[in-house]
Amino acid sequence: MTAFPDGTLTLTATTTADGVLCAALAGDLVWESADELLDAVRARLSAAPGPSGIRLDCVRMTLCDSTGLSALLALHRAAEAAGIPLRLDRRPPFLDRLLLLTGTYGHLTGLPAAEAEQEADGPGAPAP
């Protein structure tokens, strides 16, 4: 486990047998912790052998500000440059809302935004 110096975010990373980097985030992905997250994941990308994919488990994330979103987009670009997929798993509702509002949902999840919008509306919600 890596606890970043500012104490806002912790990262627990493991690599699966097939080479996928699984990183669990806990806490706030904000201005104070975004660079540390980028550095930690980029270090794994530059190690030999690099991961075959990156899965960020966001279930224990409590906040993501604009700098945190920027860090996620930078990670996506770094993963694409390395030719590997990046996926955000077990996203809390606030993160899905942020991704939908900013038009980055499909980009960072690989899923159609319509599915998340339908889930956010909930069953029985009136049609627009």
Short mmCIF file of C-alpha atoms in Angstrom, two decimals:
data_model
loop_
_atom_site.label_atom_id
_atom_site.label_comp_id
_atom_site.label_asym_id
_atom_site.label_seq_id
_atom_site.Cartn_x
_atom_site.Cartn_y
_atom_site.Cartn_z
CA MET A 1 0.00 0.00 0.00
CA THR A 2 1.17 3.50 -0.81
CA ALA A 3 -0.09 6.36 1.32
CA PHE A 4 0.66 9.65 -0.33
CA PRO A 5 2.42 12.30 1.79
CA ASP A 6 -0.57 14.62 2.01
CA GLY A 7 -2.71 11.80 3.46
CA THR A 8 -5.64 12.38 1.11
CA LEU A 9 -5.26 9.19 -0.95
CA THR A 10 -3.91 5.67 -0.59
CA LEU A 11 -3.13 3.29 -3.41
CA THR A 12 -2.92 -0.47 -3.10
CA ALA A 13 -1.53 -2.09 -6.23
CA THR A 14 -1.14 -5.71 -7.26
CA THR A 15 -0.42 -7.37 -10.56
CA THR A 16 -2.45 -10.36 -11.70
CA ALA A 17 -0.94 -13.49 -13.26
CA ASP A 18 -1.82 -12.17 -16.71
CA GLY A 19 0.00 -8.88 -16.05
CA VAL A 20 -2.91 -6.53 -15.32
CA LEU A 21 -2.10 -3.82 -12.80
CA CYS A 22 -4.99 -3.66 -10.32
CA ALA A 23 -4.86 -0.49 -8.23
CA ALA A 24 -7.38 0.27 -5.49
CA LEU A 25 -7.82 3.94 -4.65
CA ALA A 26 -9.08 5.05 -1.23
CA GLY A 27 -9.71 8.66 -0.28
CA ASP A 28 -9.68 11.90 -2.21
CA LEU A 29 -8.23 12.18 -5.70
CA VAL A 30 -7.62 15.92 -5.57
CA TRP A 31 -4.99 18.55 -6.37
CA GLU A 32 -2.80 17.41 -3.48
CA SER A 33 -2.72 13.73 -4.54
CA ALA A 34 -3.12 13.73 -8.33
CA ASP A 35 0.58 14.02 -9.18
CA GLU A 36 1.51 11.26 -6.75
CA LEU A 37 -1.04 8.92 -8.35
CA LEU A 38 0.31 9.75 -11.80
CA ASP A 39 3.89 9.15 -10.67
CA ALA A 40 3.02 5.82 -9.04
CA VAL A 41 1.18 4.43 -12.06
CA ARG A 42 3.67 5.83 -14.58
CA ALA A 43 6.48 4.10 -12.65
CA ARG A 44 4.63 0.81 -13.11
CA LEU A 45 4.14 1.55 -16.82
CA SER A 46 7.85 2.18 -17.35
CA ALA A 47 8.96 -0.94 -15.45
CA ALA A 48 9.87 -4.01 -17.47
CA PRO A 49 7.77 -5.87 -18.15
CA GLY A 50 5.01 -3.28 -18.15
CA PRO A 51 1.44 -4.21 -17.30
CA SER A 52 -0.92 -5.67 -19.89
CA GLY A 53 -3.71 -3.44 -18.62
CA ILE A 54 -4.65 -1.12 -15.76
CA ARG A 55 -7.77 -1.48 -13.63
CA LEU A 56 -8.45 1.26 -11.08
CA ASP A 57 -10.84 0.16 -8.34
CA CYS A 58 -12.60 3.36 -7.27
CA VAL A 59 -15.10 1.96 -4.75
CA ARG A 60 -13.32 3.60 -1.77
CA MET A 61 -12.71 6.91 -3.53
CA THR A 62 -14.47 9.68 -1.62
CA LEU A 63 -13.85 12.72 -3.84
CA CYS A 64 -12.51 13.58 -7.27
CA ASP A 65 -11.96 17.21 -8.17
CA SER A 66 -11.04 18.67 -11.56
CA THR A 67 -7.35 17.94 -10.99
CA GLY A 68 -8.21 14.35 -10.09
CA LEU A 69 -10.21 14.04 -13.32
CA SER A 70 -7.26 15.50 -15.20
CA ALA A 71 -5.02 12.85 -13.61
CA LEU A 72 -7.39 10.08 -14.73
CA LEU A 73 -7.34 11.46 -18.26
CA ALA A 74 -3.52 11.68 -18.17
CA LEU A 75 -3.39 8.04 -17.02
CA HIS A 76 -5.66 7.11 -19.91
CA ARG A 77 -3.32 8.86 -22.35
CA ALA A 78 -0.27 7.14 -20.82
CA ALA A 79 -1.99 3.75 -21.02
CA GLU A 80 -2.99 4.36 -24.64
CA ALA A 81 0.57 5.36 -25.48
CA ALA A 82 1.73 2.07 -23.95
CA GLY A 83 -0.91 0.20 -25.96
CA ILE A 84 -2.83 -1.07 -22.94
CA PRO A 85 -6.38 -0.52 -21.71
CA LEU A 86 -7.27 1.53 -18.64
CA ARG A 87 -10.59 0.90 -16.92
CA LEU A 88 -12.22 2.48 -13.87
CA ASP A 89 -13.99 -0.23 -11.90
CA ARG A 90 -16.56 -0.05 -9.10
CA ARG A 91 -17.08 3.68 -9.50
CA PRO A 92 -19.05 5.49 -6.80
CA PRO A 93 -22.12 7.40 -8.02
CA PHE A 94 -20.44 10.80 -7.62
CA LEU A 95 -17.63 9.71 -9.98
CA ASP A 96 -20.09 8.51 -12.61
CA ARG A 97 -21.91 11.87 -12.36
CA LEU A 98 -18.62 13.74 -12.82
CA LEU A 99 -17.68 11.61 -15.83
CA LEU A 100 -21.12 12.09 -17.38
CA LEU A 101 -21.14 15.85 -16.80
CA THR A 102 -17.71 16.23 -18.36
CA GLY A 103 -18.36 13.90 -21.31
CA THR A 104 -15.56 11.55 -20.25
CA TYR A 105 -17.67 8.57 -19.12
CA GLY A 106 -17.28 6.44 -22.24
CA HIS A 107 -13.68 7.48 -22.64
CA LEU A 108 -12.63 6.31 -19.16
CA THR A 109 -14.99 3.37 -18.64
CA GLY A 110 -15.29 1.90 -22.11
CA LEU A 111 -19.05 1.82 -21.59
CA PRO A 112 -21.79 3.78 -23.35
CA ALA A 113 -22.83 6.84 -21.35
CA ALA A 114 -26.51 6.01 -21.96
CA GLU A 115 -26.20 3.01 -19.59
CA ALA A 116 -24.92 5.18 -16.75
CA GLU A 117 -27.54 7.86 -17.36
CA GLN A 118 -30.26 5.22 -17.24
CA GLU A 119 -28.86 3.82 -13.98
CA ALA A 120 -28.62 7.30 -12.48
CA ASP A 121 -32.28 7.94 -13.29
CA GLY A 122 -33.23 4.77 -11.44
CA PRO A 123 -36.11 2.42 -12.15
CA GLY A 124 -39.41 4.06 -12.81
CA ALA A 125 -37.87 7.47 -13.43
CA PRO A 126 -39.88 9.55 -15.89
CA ALA A 127 -38.59 9.59 -19.45
CA PRO A 128 -37.14 12.92 -20.57
#
